[in-house]
Amino acid sequence: MLVQREEQLDLLRDTFRNCDRQRRGHVSLVTGAVGSGKTSVLESFGDWAATAGGRVLSAAASRAEQELHLGVLGQLLQGARLAPETGVRVERLLRDAPPAPGHDGPDGPVGADRISAPVLHGLFSTLLDLAEAGPLVLTVDDVHHADPASLHCLLYVARRLRHTPIMVVLAEARTLRPPHPHFRAELFSQPHFTRISLPPLTVEAITRLVDDGVEPAARETAERCLRMTGGNPLLTRALIEERPRAEAGEEPPSDPTLGDVFDQAVLGCLYRHEPGVRRVAQAMAVLDRPGPADLLGHLLDVVPESVSPMVRVLRTTGLLDEDRLRHPRIRRSILADLSVDERRELHQRAAEVLHEHGVEPYAVAEHLVAAGWAEAGWTVPVLHDAAAQALAVGRPDVAAGCLRLVGRADVDDEQRVATTAMVVRARWQINPLTVSGQLDQLVGAARADGWPAGAALSTVPYLLWQGRVEEADEAITGCGGDDEQAHAATASRRRAMHLLLGLSHPDHLTAVREAAGAPRASLLAGGSSPVQALSLLGAALTPTGDHDPVAGAEQLLHRHHGEDGMLPLLTAPLLALLWAGRADRVAAWSAALLDRPAVRHAPLWRAVLRALRAEAALRLGDLTVAEQQARAALDDLPPAAWGVALTGPLATLVACATESGRHAEAERWLAQSLPAGAFRTPLGLHYLAARARHHLALGRAHAATADLRRCGELMRAWGVDVAGLVPWRLELARVQLAVGNKAHATQLLQEQLRVPHGVDDRTRGRTLRLLAGTTAPDHRRKLLSEAVNLLQGCGDRLELVRALGDTGQTLQRAGDSAQARLLVRRAYQLAQDCGASVLAQRLVRREPGGVPAGPPAETPEPEDGLSEAERRVAALAAQGHTNRQISSKLFITVSTVEQHLTRVYRKLDVKRRSDLPARLVAFAEPLGEEIQPAAS
């Protein structure tokens, strides 16, 4: 189907009709970019003219036959189906048409292209005979490739069309230089000449191509096509042809030679241009940046003035948008057409030219790496600078590529050590398993050189990750000295590494505090960003009440979350939030950071962020997300690469499997071997607590007690007895309650509540719930009410389910079956939403006399017509809560709140929120308050 070519076809048809009616000839030249549809226009018009009574002779010129004497004219006459005697005469004319003696014309030697007058007259007479029965139409495609002799004949015909019903339709592509200037000049001067241009397709035209009656978003698809093709019909149709494959989920092949439609169309456009145009396109594909004419000329070793016309040609074809290739697919197609050697040569040349033009090292290094070339003296400093810049912007993969090339160059020992340090830093962020050899080299070189500060401190994070604590301590102390005399940056870095040592392995924390030489307040206020981040983590692990680690962590995250190179720094405030009891903020921040572009290129930090998000989701009671994120963390980074941090995601997976009743799966996670020193870290405490819960679930109370006592001993010995890390007293109380030791459990729970500065709302709510089970019924409901409010506020839905279930059980025993049923129904639905189906079923079976053993049945709607869900939303709205607050309290979306309120307004016939209190019938307050009357 031809689109946006109706105007051009109508013009050709009108010309044909005039030719037929007036018996006068005409020449039309159809021009357009390569791929603009000139051939389709000629074919469509030729088909129409044949049905309208014309006789159509067609020919197509080509670059390969440009030297074939009278080749185009021969094609025209061969399709004429001439009478035998006429055919013999024409054959003789073509065969015996020797070139006339040459002479120098204004455009150079033209004699060899001219045909003798008798031959021209004889051929023209043949065409006149063919036009006797009706108009004769001669169409020549790609006339810019026609042989000069045929063009001479066509000019002879064009001069004699005033009283001859012959219509000549030529098609010509826009090329670098106007072809056959003498032919064009004379043709354009003819009185019966028309030039017809084919413009790029508009979005409306592409929409017609796209819309097949099924596609509802045809215009949106058309706009995407236009942005990618510039309206070139050849490229557009190729892209549309790929749509069924894309919708079926097929990936286009990476090599255009495999037949990918769009890639072949791109190459088709290029190869129909002059070689110089193709070379410019290849240079622009290699540069992958806007290329001014002087830069491209330098790269291709041609004068800049010759580049501008080539760029204009590429722009008219639709391959360029301003001064760069329009789309990455176009660039990929062009690059894939280059041989490996050609591509390397261009990249090397691009690196040299960009360096001479003073372009930043990052861009130059990209071409050096692609060329695999670092032989010039200037390349090593450029690669070093580029690697440092790549690490600063969160691209360890780019840095590793630069440094790999430096490793092949001839550098001195000092440069080699610096390079090794950067290699370790880059490759460690991709996969820590790949840096063990270089790390050992780096440690050995630093030790042999007396622990210079730069080399020594660079090893510390990696040694700690591998559990090599003593070596890390040796590196820190080995580069020691008087911090006041040391360089300020080195002193700050050493202080940060000392903090990292103590916080990652708290058995060194006391020594670190003594060596810090500055109070925490000064570190939080005036230290470098790494020192501030680690000090915040220390404030969360050893709270004193003087500083709020939550506010500080939030400030640090707000300040640096948009900087791609700061991911290593931001894990400290995330852990501070987690251990300060703000799992909700960890979930929000980790999700935001996982959307950062740099995370795609740093598998280690992606895995760490997913592990943190998984633990946060677990503490919020979302078992599904917790398990998904923890599994994804282990997919990003294999267990062997996690070092001593492996206990983090494993602990989350063990806890999820235990809560879901999949004990065999939990055993498989626990069977995973752990590195030496894993239990010298705070994350090791997570693992001990998760293992203890699993032991308890299987009735192994003694093993659970041993793990939890070990937790308590370590935390007290380290001085990090904070419940946000592990509430070991609470967990041990659960074990004691399970074995019937209520007195010891009560003691532990009361001790948990008295821990100074170390009890967050989640731990307090969980502790009060367990404590309620040890008290008399009249006090139990009050404790449970407070526990419900705390757990609802902190967002732990799974513990909220347990608190609601306990409250419902308490009310059931007190004889309030209706209220009990309501609470259990809510707890059941919440448990299902959390992915805790085992807990949900346990809830509905726990009270067989009062609660059905399945999903609770809906109660009849009251007289006002409000459903239970609508009544809850209306009650909260009547109390003045905003929609967002209601969604948070009821664990539904804001959109659901709005839908409920719309129905409430309609059913109660109210117009404003303020009218709700007067119209609502009596109903229990939100959950925290609805059990208060029962407690009185």
mmCIF file of N, CA and C in Angstrom, residues 79 164 296 328 441 479 488 705 718 935:
data_model
loop_
_atom_site.group_PDB
_atom_site.id
_atom_site.type_symbol
_atom_site.label_atom_id
_atom_site.label_comp_id
_atom_site.label_asym_id
_atom_site.label_seq_id
_atom_site.Cartn_x
_atom_site.Cartn_y
_atom_site.Cartn_z
ATOM 1 N N GLY A 79 11.435 -4.666 -23.891
ATOM 2 C CA GLY A 79 10.111 -4.930 -23.345
ATOM 3 C C GLY A 79 8.990 -4.443 -24.233
ATOM 4 N N THR A 164 4.455 15.000 -29.728
ATOM 5 C CA THR A 164 4.583 13.541 -29.695
ATOM 6 C C THR A 164 3.981 13.005 -28.398
ATOM 7 N N LEU A 296 35.122 14.662 11.906
ATOM 8 C CA LEU A 296 34.928 13.537 10.989
ATOM 9 C C LEU A 296 35.968 13.555 9.884
ATOM 10 N N PRO A 328 19.981 3.779 18.250
ATOM 11 C CA PRO A 328 21.001 2.741 18.493
ATOM 12 C C PRO A 328 20.896 1.547 17.553
ATOM 13 N N GLN A 441 48.286 -10.020 45.831
ATOM 14 C CA GLN A 441 49.422 -9.247 45.310
ATOM 15 C C GLN A 441 49.476 -7.861 45.952
ATOM 16 N N CYS A 479 49.733 1.626 58.530
ATOM 17 C CA CYS A 479 49.891 2.938 57.886
ATOM 18 C C CYS A 479 49.597 4.058 58.869
ATOM 19 N N ALA A 488 45.219 15.391 55.591
ATOM 20 C CA ALA A 488 43.847 15.364 56.100
ATOM 21 C C ALA A 488 43.019 14.282 55.431
ATOM 22 N N THR A 705 17.471 -22.470 71.884
ATOM 23 C CA THR A 705 17.998 -21.757 73.055
ATOM 24 C C THR A 705 19.499 -21.522 72.932
ATOM 25 N N TRP A 718 30.116 -7.462 72.588
ATOM 26 C CA TRP A 718 30.490 -6.449 71.599
ATOM 27 C C TRP A 718 29.989 -5.048 71.970
ATOM 28 N N ALA A 935 -11.586 -3.593 77.051
ATOM 29 C CA ALA A 935 -10.569 -3.690 78.084
ATOM 30 C C ALA A 935 -10.989 -2.993 79.360
#
